[in-house]
Short mmCIF file of C-alpha atoms in Angstrom, two decimals:
data_model
loop_
_atom_site.label_atom_id
_atom_site.label_comp_id
_atom_site.label_asym_id
_atom_site.label_seq_id
_atom_site.Cartn_x
_atom_site.Cartn_y
_atom_site.Cartn_z
CA MET A 1 0.10 0.13 -0.22
CA ILE A 2 1.51 3.27 -1.25
CA SER A 3 0.59 6.19 0.89
CA ASP A 4 1.92 9.59 0.79
CA GLY A 5 4.47 7.97 -1.55
CA LYS A 6 5.74 5.43 0.97
CA GLU A 7 4.87 1.08 0.70
CA THR A 8 3.78 0.00 3.20
CA GLY A 9 2.96 -3.93 4.23
CA ASP A 10 3.42 -7.25 2.58
CA PHE A 11 -0.26 -8.71 2.27
CA ALA A 12 -0.80 -11.75 -0.14
CA GLY A 13 -3.29 -9.36 -1.94
CA ILE A 14 -5.07 -6.09 -1.04
CA LEU A 15 -9.16 -6.00 -2.68
CA GLN A 16 -9.54 -4.02 -5.47
CA ASN A 17 -11.09 -0.15 -4.59
CA SER A 18 -11.06 -0.86 -0.85
CA LEU A 19 -8.99 1.77 0.06
CA GLY A 20 -10.48 4.54 2.07
CA TYR A 21 -9.62 7.76 3.88
CA SER A 22 -11.91 8.55 7.33
CA PRO A 23 -13.54 12.56 6.51
CA ASP A 24 -11.38 13.69 8.31
CA SER A 25 -8.09 12.15 6.12
CA LYS A 26 -6.01 11.00 9.24
CA ARG A 27 -7.27 6.99 9.40
CA LEU A 28 -6.62 4.56 6.20
CA ALA A 29 -8.34 1.76 5.78
CA PHE A 30 -8.40 -1.29 3.17
CA VAL A 31 -9.12 -4.58 2.48
CA VAL A 32 -6.38 -7.58 2.52
CA THR A 33 -6.39 -11.30 1.30
CA GLU A 34 -4.54 -13.84 3.48
CA GLY A 35 -4.91 -17.23 2.60
CA LYS A 36 -8.40 -18.09 2.19
CA LYS A 37 -9.60 -15.22 4.48
CA VAL A 38 -9.69 -11.69 3.67
CA HIS A 39 -8.80 -9.13 7.03
CA ALA A 40 -9.75 -5.25 7.70
CA VAL A 41 -6.43 -3.27 7.70
CA VAL A 42 -7.41 0.50 10.05
CA ASP A 43 -4.85 2.45 11.17
CA GLY A 44 -2.00 -0.11 9.86
CA ARG A 45 -3.38 -2.73 12.15
CA GLN A 46 -4.47 -5.81 10.72
CA GLN A 47 -7.87 -7.02 12.64
CA GLN A 48 -9.77 -10.59 12.75
CA GLY A 49 -10.20 -13.01 9.40
CA TYR A 50 -13.49 -13.13 7.22
CA ASP A 51 -14.64 -15.85 4.76
CA SER A 52 -15.23 -12.27 3.08
CA ILE A 53 -16.29 -8.47 3.90
CA ILE A 54 -19.49 -7.37 1.68
CA ASP A 55 -18.67 -5.14 -0.72
CA GLY A 56 -15.39 -4.78 0.11
CA ARG A 57 -16.56 -1.67 1.16
CA ILE A 58 -15.30 0.01 5.08
CA LEU A 59 -17.09 3.05 6.36
CA PHE A 60 -16.16 5.77 8.46
CA THR A 61 -18.15 7.68 11.11
CA ALA A 62 -18.94 11.88 10.13
CA ASP A 63 -16.26 12.46 12.89
CA SER A 64 -13.91 9.77 11.85
CA ARG A 65 -14.42 8.27 15.56
CA ARG A 66 -15.66 5.08 14.78
CA VAL A 67 -15.45 2.51 11.58
CA ALA A 68 -17.77 -0.62 10.68
CA TYR A 69 -18.35 -3.30 7.93
CA ALA A 70 -20.21 -6.18 7.15
CA ALA A 71 -19.18 -9.57 7.21
CA SER A 72 -19.44 -12.94 6.15
CA VAL A 73 -18.59 -15.69 8.98
CA GLY A 74 -19.25 -19.53 7.24
CA ARG A 75 -23.58 -18.73 5.87
CA GLN A 76 -23.94 -15.88 8.23
CA GLN A 77 -23.11 -12.15 7.90
CA VAL A 78 -22.29 -9.84 10.70
CA LEU A 79 -21.62 -6.41 11.09
CA VAL A 80 -18.81 -5.78 12.49
CA LEU A 81 -17.74 -2.42 14.51
CA ASP A 82 -14.98 -0.98 15.85
CA GLY A 83 -13.17 -4.09 15.00
CA GLU A 84 -15.50 -5.90 16.95
CA GLU A 85 -19.01 -8.39 15.68
CA VAL A 86 -21.95 -7.08 16.32
CA PRO A 87 -25.14 -9.67 17.48
CA PRO A 88 -26.72 -11.19 16.13
CA ARG A 89 -25.88 -13.11 13.19
CA PHE A 90 -28.17 -13.01 9.81
CA ASP A 91 -28.31 -14.61 6.97
CA ALA A 92 -27.95 -12.08 4.47
CA ILE A 93 -27.16 -8.17 4.93
CA ALA A 94 -27.37 -6.29 1.84
CA SER A 95 -24.73 -5.17 -0.86
CA ARG A 96 -24.65 -1.87 -0.29
CA SER A 97 -27.45 -1.21 2.45
CA LEU A 98 -24.85 -0.48 5.43
CA THR A 99 -24.73 3.49 6.63
CA LEU A 100 -23.61 5.34 10.05
CA LYS A 101 -25.83 7.97 12.08
CA PRO A 102 -23.93 10.93 11.43
CA ASP A 103 -23.32 11.31 14.62
CA GLY A 104 -21.49 7.92 15.67
CA GLU A 105 -24.31 7.30 17.67
CA GLY A 106 -25.44 4.34 15.10
CA TYR A 107 -25.50 2.15 12.36
CA ALA A 108 -28.56 0.67 9.68
CA PHE A 109 -28.66 -2.21 7.33
CA ALA A 110 -30.32 -3.99 5.76
CA ALA A 111 -31.18 -7.62 6.83
CA SER A 112 -32.84 -10.90 6.39
CA GLN A 113 -34.05 -13.66 9.12
CA ASP A 114 -35.80 -16.84 8.41
CA GLY A 115 -36.91 -15.28 4.35
CA LEU A 116 -38.39 -11.85 5.10
CA TRP A 117 -35.55 -8.68 5.62
CA THR A 118 -35.56 -6.34 8.61
CA ILE A 119 -33.76 -3.35 8.91
CA ALA A 120 -31.77 -3.25 11.95
CA THR A 121 -30.50 -0.49 14.21
CA GLU A 122 -28.05 -0.58 17.88
CA GLN A 123 -31.83 -0.03 18.88
CA GLY A 124 -32.96 -3.38 17.15
CA SER A 125 -34.75 -4.50 14.15
CA LEU A 126 -37.81 -2.79 12.01
CA GLY A 127 -40.38 -4.43 10.72
CA ARG A 128 -40.50 -7.53 8.90
CA TYR A 129 -40.94 -6.72 4.66
CA ALA A 130 -41.14 -9.41 1.98
CA ALA A 131 -38.10 -7.14 0.75
CA ILE A 132 -36.02 -3.16 0.80
CA LEU A 133 -35.35 -1.53 -1.67
CA ARG A 134 -31.57 -1.58 -3.09
CA GLY A 135 -29.83 2.33 -2.08
CA ALA A 136 -31.98 2.00 1.54
CA PRO A 137 -32.11 2.43 4.27
CA VAL A 138 -30.91 6.53 4.33
CA TYR A 139 -30.12 8.77 7.53
CA SER A 140 -30.23 12.51 7.17
CA ALA A 141 -28.03 15.07 8.59
CA GLY A 142 -30.24 15.01 11.60
CA GLY A 143 -30.45 11.28 12.55
CA LYS A 144 -33.70 10.80 10.84
CA LEU A 145 -33.90 7.37 9.08
CA ALA A 146 -35.33 6.11 6.05
CA TYR A 147 -35.68 3.39 4.09
CA ALA A 148 -38.50 1.98 1.28
CA ALA A 149 -39.93 -2.00 1.96
CA ARG A 150 -41.95 -4.12 -0.20
CA LEU A 151 -45.35 -5.73 1.87
CA GLY A 152 -47.03 -7.96 -0.15
CA THR A 153 -47.22 -5.85 -3.05
CA ARG A 154 -46.99 -2.75 -2.38
CA TRP A 155 -44.31 -0.06 -1.50
CA LEU A 156 -43.64 1.13 2.02
CA MET A 157 -41.28 4.89 2.10
CA VAL A 158 -40.99 5.06 5.55
CA VAL A 159 -39.56 7.80 7.21
CA ASP A 160 -39.26 7.73 11.37
CA GLY A 161 -40.78 5.46 11.81
CA LYS A 162 -43.92 6.28 10.34
CA VAL A 163 -45.69 5.70 6.43
CA LEU A 164 -45.20 7.84 3.95
CA GLY A 165 -47.00 6.54 0.80
CA GLN A 166 -47.59 3.45 -0.66
CA TYR A 167 -46.86 2.79 -4.07
CA ASP A 168 -46.81 0.03 -7.45
CA ALA A 169 -43.13 0.75 -7.49
CA ILE A 170 -39.73 3.12 -6.01
CA GLY A 171 -36.59 3.95 -7.77
CA ALA A 172 -33.84 1.21 -6.36
CA ASP A 173 -31.04 4.68 -4.96
CA SER A 174 -33.58 7.54 -5.94
CA LEU A 175 -33.97 7.76 -1.81
CA VAL A 176 -32.11 10.90 -1.00
CA PHE A 177 -32.72 14.05 2.33
CA SER A 178 -32.07 17.44 1.79
CA LYS A 179 -29.12 18.70 3.08
CA ASN A 180 -30.46 20.47 5.77
CA GLY A 181 -32.62 17.01 6.17
CA GLU A 182 -35.54 18.54 6.35
CA HIS A 183 -36.72 16.90 3.38
CA VAL A 184 -36.71 13.71 2.41
CA VAL A 185 -36.65 13.48 -1.77
CA PHE A 186 -37.52 9.58 -3.83
CA ALA A 187 -39.22 8.28 -7.02
CA ALA A 188 -41.80 6.07 -6.50
CA ARG A 189 -44.53 4.85 -9.79
CA SER A 190 -47.90 4.61 -9.75
CA ALA A 191 -50.65 3.76 -12.43
CA HIS A 192 -47.39 3.34 -14.76
CA GLN A 193 -46.48 7.07 -14.47
CA TRP A 194 -43.00 7.68 -13.23
CA ARG A 195 -43.26 10.19 -10.11
CA VAL A 196 -40.65 12.65 -7.90
CA PHE A 197 -41.95 12.98 -4.14
CA VAL A 198 -40.69 15.52 -2.34
CA ASP A 199 -41.90 14.83 1.27
CA GLY A 200 -44.38 12.60 -0.15
CA ALA A 201 -46.26 15.10 -2.84
CA PRO A 202 -46.17 14.20 -6.29
CA GLN A 203 -44.20 16.48 -8.87
CA GLN A 204 -44.34 16.36 -13.36
CA ASP A 205 -45.41 12.59 -14.61
CA PHE A 206 -43.32 10.99 -16.42
CA ASP A 207 -43.19 7.67 -18.42
CA ALA A 208 -39.83 6.80 -17.14
CA LEU A 209 -37.02 8.55 -14.58
CA GLY A 210 -33.00 8.51 -15.73
CA ASN A 211 -30.80 5.77 -13.43
CA ALA A 212 -30.13 6.99 -10.09
CA SER A 213 -30.42 11.57 -11.64
CA LEU A 214 -32.34 12.15 -8.93
CA VAL A 215 -30.40 14.79 -6.96
CA VAL A 216 -30.71 17.42 -3.91
CA GLY A 217 -29.02 20.36 -3.58
CA ALA A 218 -28.87 23.62 -0.69
CA SER A 219 -32.07 23.62 -0.51
CA VAL A 220 -35.42 21.65 -1.47
CA ASN A 221 -35.87 24.01 -4.17
CA SER A 222 -33.02 22.58 -5.99
CA VAL A 223 -34.07 19.45 -6.59
CA ALA A 224 -33.27 18.06 -10.17
CA TYR A 225 -33.19 14.64 -12.08
CA ALA A 226 -33.51 13.48 -15.73
CA GLY A 227 -37.25 12.08 -16.76
CA ARG A 228 -38.22 10.60 -20.24
CA LEU A 229 -41.49 11.91 -21.78
CA GLY A 230 -42.26 9.81 -25.70
CA ASN A 231 -38.81 9.81 -26.45
CA GLU A 232 -37.60 13.09 -25.68
CA TRP A 233 -35.81 13.38 -22.92
CA TYR A 234 -35.74 16.42 -20.31
CA VAL A 235 -34.08 17.60 -17.15
CA VAL A 236 -35.93 19.19 -14.10
CA VAL A 237 -34.39 21.32 -12.10
CA GLY A 238 -36.42 23.34 -9.07
CA GLY A 239 -39.69 22.13 -10.96
CA GLN A 240 -38.55 23.69 -13.84
CA ARG A 241 -38.83 21.26 -16.95
CA VAL A 242 -35.39 22.22 -19.64
CA GLY A 243 -35.09 20.67 -23.02
CA PRO A 244 -36.05 18.15 -25.11
CA TYR A 245 -32.86 15.86 -25.60
CA GLU A 246 -31.87 12.94 -27.27
CA ALA A 247 -30.76 11.13 -24.51
CA VAL A 248 -29.60 12.66 -20.98
CA LEU A 249 -26.02 11.50 -19.47
CA PRO A 250 -26.81 8.46 -17.44
CA GLY A 251 -25.66 9.67 -13.59
CA THR A 252 -26.52 13.00 -14.41
CA PRO A 253 -28.01 15.69 -13.14
CA LEU A 254 -25.16 16.14 -9.96
CA VAL A 255 -25.41 18.90 -7.65
CA SER A 256 -22.11 21.17 -7.50
CA PRO A 257 -19.63 20.81 -4.08
CA ASP A 258 -21.60 23.74 -2.87
CA GLY A 259 -25.35 22.62 -3.57
CA VAL A 260 -26.06 25.60 -5.58
CA SER A 261 -24.75 24.65 -9.10
CA VAL A 262 -26.75 21.52 -11.10
CA LEU A 263 -24.73 19.70 -13.37
CA TYR A 264 -25.69 17.46 -16.27
CA ALA A 265 -24.51 16.01 -20.04
CA ALA A 266 -27.05 15.57 -22.92
CA ARG A 267 -27.04 15.28 -26.67
CA SER A 268 -28.72 17.44 -28.36
CA ASN A 269 -28.41 16.69 -32.98
CA ALA A 270 -26.57 13.56 -32.16
CA LYS A 271 -24.04 15.76 -29.79
CA TRP A 272 -23.01 16.00 -26.33
CA SER A 273 -22.54 18.44 -24.12
CA VAL A 274 -22.57 19.43 -20.14
CA PHE A 275 -24.13 22.34 -18.48
CA MET A 276 -23.44 24.16 -15.76
CA ALA A 277 -26.05 26.59 -13.94
CA GLY A 278 -27.65 26.30 -17.34
CA LYS A 279 -25.18 26.78 -19.65
CA ALA A 280 -24.28 24.28 -22.37
CA ILE A 281 -19.73 24.25 -22.37
CA GLY A 282 -18.71 22.59 -25.61
CA SER A 283 -20.04 19.52 -28.11
CA PHE A 284 -18.66 16.39 -28.12
CA ASP A 285 -19.38 12.92 -29.85
CA ALA A 286 -19.53 11.60 -26.47
CA ILE A 287 -19.03 12.11 -22.88
CA VAL A 288 -17.29 9.55 -20.41
CA PRO A 289 -20.57 8.44 -17.87
CA GLY A 290 -19.01 9.43 -14.33
CA SER A 291 -16.28 11.90 -15.11
CA ILE A 292 -17.70 15.78 -14.22
CA THR A 293 -16.34 16.51 -11.44
CA VAL A 294 -15.70 20.16 -9.84
CA ASN A 295 -13.58 21.79 -7.46
CA ARG A 296 -14.56 22.46 -3.75
CA SER A 297 -15.29 25.91 -4.14
CA SER A 298 -17.61 24.98 -7.05
CA SER A 299 -15.48 27.77 -9.46
CA ARG A 300 -13.93 25.12 -12.15
CA LEU A 301 -14.96 21.35 -13.72
CA ALA A 302 -13.77 18.91 -15.74
CA PHE A 303 -14.91 15.78 -17.81
CA MET A 304 -13.30 12.95 -20.47
CA ALA A 305 -15.04 13.59 -23.67
CA VAL A 306 -14.56 11.65 -27.32
CA LEU A 307 -14.17 14.49 -30.30
CA ALA A 308 -13.00 13.03 -34.23
CA GLY A 309 -12.71 10.04 -31.79
CA ARG A 310 -9.34 10.45 -29.90
CA PRO A 311 -10.47 11.11 -25.76
CA LEU A 312 -10.24 14.10 -24.40
CA ILE A 313 -9.62 16.27 -20.60
CA VAL A 314 -12.31 19.32 -20.44
CA SER A 315 -12.07 21.87 -18.14
CA ALA A 316 -14.13 24.99 -17.44
CA ARG A 317 -14.50 27.97 -15.30
CA LYS A 318 -18.10 28.38 -13.57
CA GLY A 319 -19.73 30.57 -16.27
CA ALA A 320 -17.42 30.90 -18.93
CA ASP A 321 -18.62 30.84 -22.33
CA ALA A 322 -14.79 28.80 -23.05
CA PHE A 323 -13.21 26.00 -21.91
CA ASP A 324 -10.21 24.60 -22.20
CA VAL A 325 -8.58 21.08 -23.60
CA ILE A 326 -5.84 19.02 -21.80
CA ARG A 327 -3.96 18.02 -24.88
CA ASP A 328 -0.57 15.64 -23.91
CA THR A 329 0.30 13.76 -26.83
CA GLY A 330 2.38 11.12 -25.46
CA LEU A 331 -0.45 10.21 -23.01
CA LEU A 332 -3.54 8.21 -23.89
CA ILE A 333 -5.76 10.03 -21.95
CA GLY A 334 -8.73 7.20 -20.12
CA VAL A 335 -7.42 5.33 -17.71
CA SER A 336 -9.47 7.63 -14.47
CA ALA A 337 -11.72 10.04 -14.12
CA PRO A 338 -9.93 13.71 -13.85
CA ARG A 339 -10.23 14.72 -10.10
CA PHE A 340 -9.16 18.42 -8.29
CA PRO A 341 -6.59 17.70 -5.48
CA ASN A 342 -6.71 21.65 -5.03
CA GLN A 343 -8.52 24.93 -6.65
CA ASP A 344 -6.04 25.40 -9.99
CA THR A 345 -5.21 22.20 -10.53
CA ILE A 346 -6.27 18.47 -12.17
CA SER A 347 -4.56 14.99 -11.72
CA TYR A 348 -5.84 11.89 -14.25
CA ILE A 349 -4.53 8.90 -14.25
CA ALA A 350 -3.11 8.02 -17.72
CA GLU A 351 -0.93 5.52 -19.84
CA ARG A 352 2.23 5.07 -21.68
CA GLU A 353 3.56 2.59 -23.31
CA GLN A 354 2.57 0.13 -21.04
CA ALA A 355 2.90 1.91 -17.24
CA PHE A 356 0.59 4.05 -15.39
CA ARG A 357 0.84 7.45 -14.45
CA LEU A 358 -0.60 10.48 -12.44
CA VAL A 359 -0.61 13.36 -14.13
CA GLU A 360 -1.18 16.66 -12.40
CA VAL A 361 -1.78 19.46 -15.04
CA GLY A 362 -2.02 22.98 -13.31
CA LEU A 363 -4.99 25.43 -14.84
CA PRO A 364 -4.84 29.30 -15.97
#
C-alpha cells in the first residue's frame, strides 16, 4: 500500500477498490487477503479474518471516530463495529446497505432472517418485509432514518417510523434527504407514471426517470432529475423542465459542492454537451459517464470527452463561455476520470508505453 509516496505492508493481496480515508483524512482503511480469509486493515492494524467483507467496503463515521463493515462467517453475515462483532448474525446483509448515523452513535442496514427482511439498528430490528429497496436505509443530517420496503405487492416509504406513502414501485437508489435533513425526496411509480415525491407530494409525471439521476442541492427547491416523455428526455431543476434532449447522460444531473449549481450532460443533434447553471459547454461525440467533477469551491469543472475518435480532458470555469482542452500527446487519456487535488489543478491517471502515470496539470 502506497500512501504519500511511502510503501507499507507485505500482503498476499489487496482487495480492489477497498482503499478509503476517514473524513478527516487522518485514518486509512483497506481490505487484504491472506490465504482463504480477508482482513480489514485500519490505521495499519490487521483485524480478525473473515470469509469475505461485503462489497469490500469499510465505513467511517462522519466524525472519523468509528469504523464499521459487514462480513461473512460461513453461511451467516454480521456487522463488525470498531473491530468487534455486533450480534446477532443474519442469513444475509444486503449489499451497500450499511449506513452510519452522522453523530457516530448508531447504524442501520438491511438484513434477512428466515426468509424475511428487516432494518437492523443499534436499537433492534424494524419491521419484517418481503424486500428492502436497494440504496436503503438512509440517514438525514439530523439522524432521521428512511427506507423503502415491500409488503405484499406494495412498496412503502417509511420515514422516522411513519409510512409516508404506498406505491407500485419505488426507484432503486432514489431515496435522498436534503442537506439540512428536513426534506426527503424519492422516485415512485403509480398507475404507470413515474413521479418524484418531495415529502410525499408528487411532482411532474414521466414515462420513465433517469437511473440514479435524482439529486438534491442546498435546498428542497434545487431538486433535480432526468425524465423521459415518449422518446424525448428532459432535465427538471427546481420544478422547471429543461429540454427536450435526445438523451441525458446516465448518472446526471449532479449538484456542485456548494449545493447551488446543477450539472448534467445531454445530447442534441447527435452531439453531447455538459450544462452547468444552464450554460452549455462544448459539443462532443461522447462524454464519459462518471467523469464529470467539480472543485471544492465549485468554480471549475472537468470531464472526459471524445471528439473525432480522440479522448480529451476538458476544463471550464463556472459561467465562462470558453473551455480548455488538456492534451498530453504522449499519453493515452482515458484510464481514470479527472480530479481536483486543489482548486486550480487537475489530476488523472493515464497510460504510456504500458505504464501508468499520475498526471497533474496546473490550470490558468
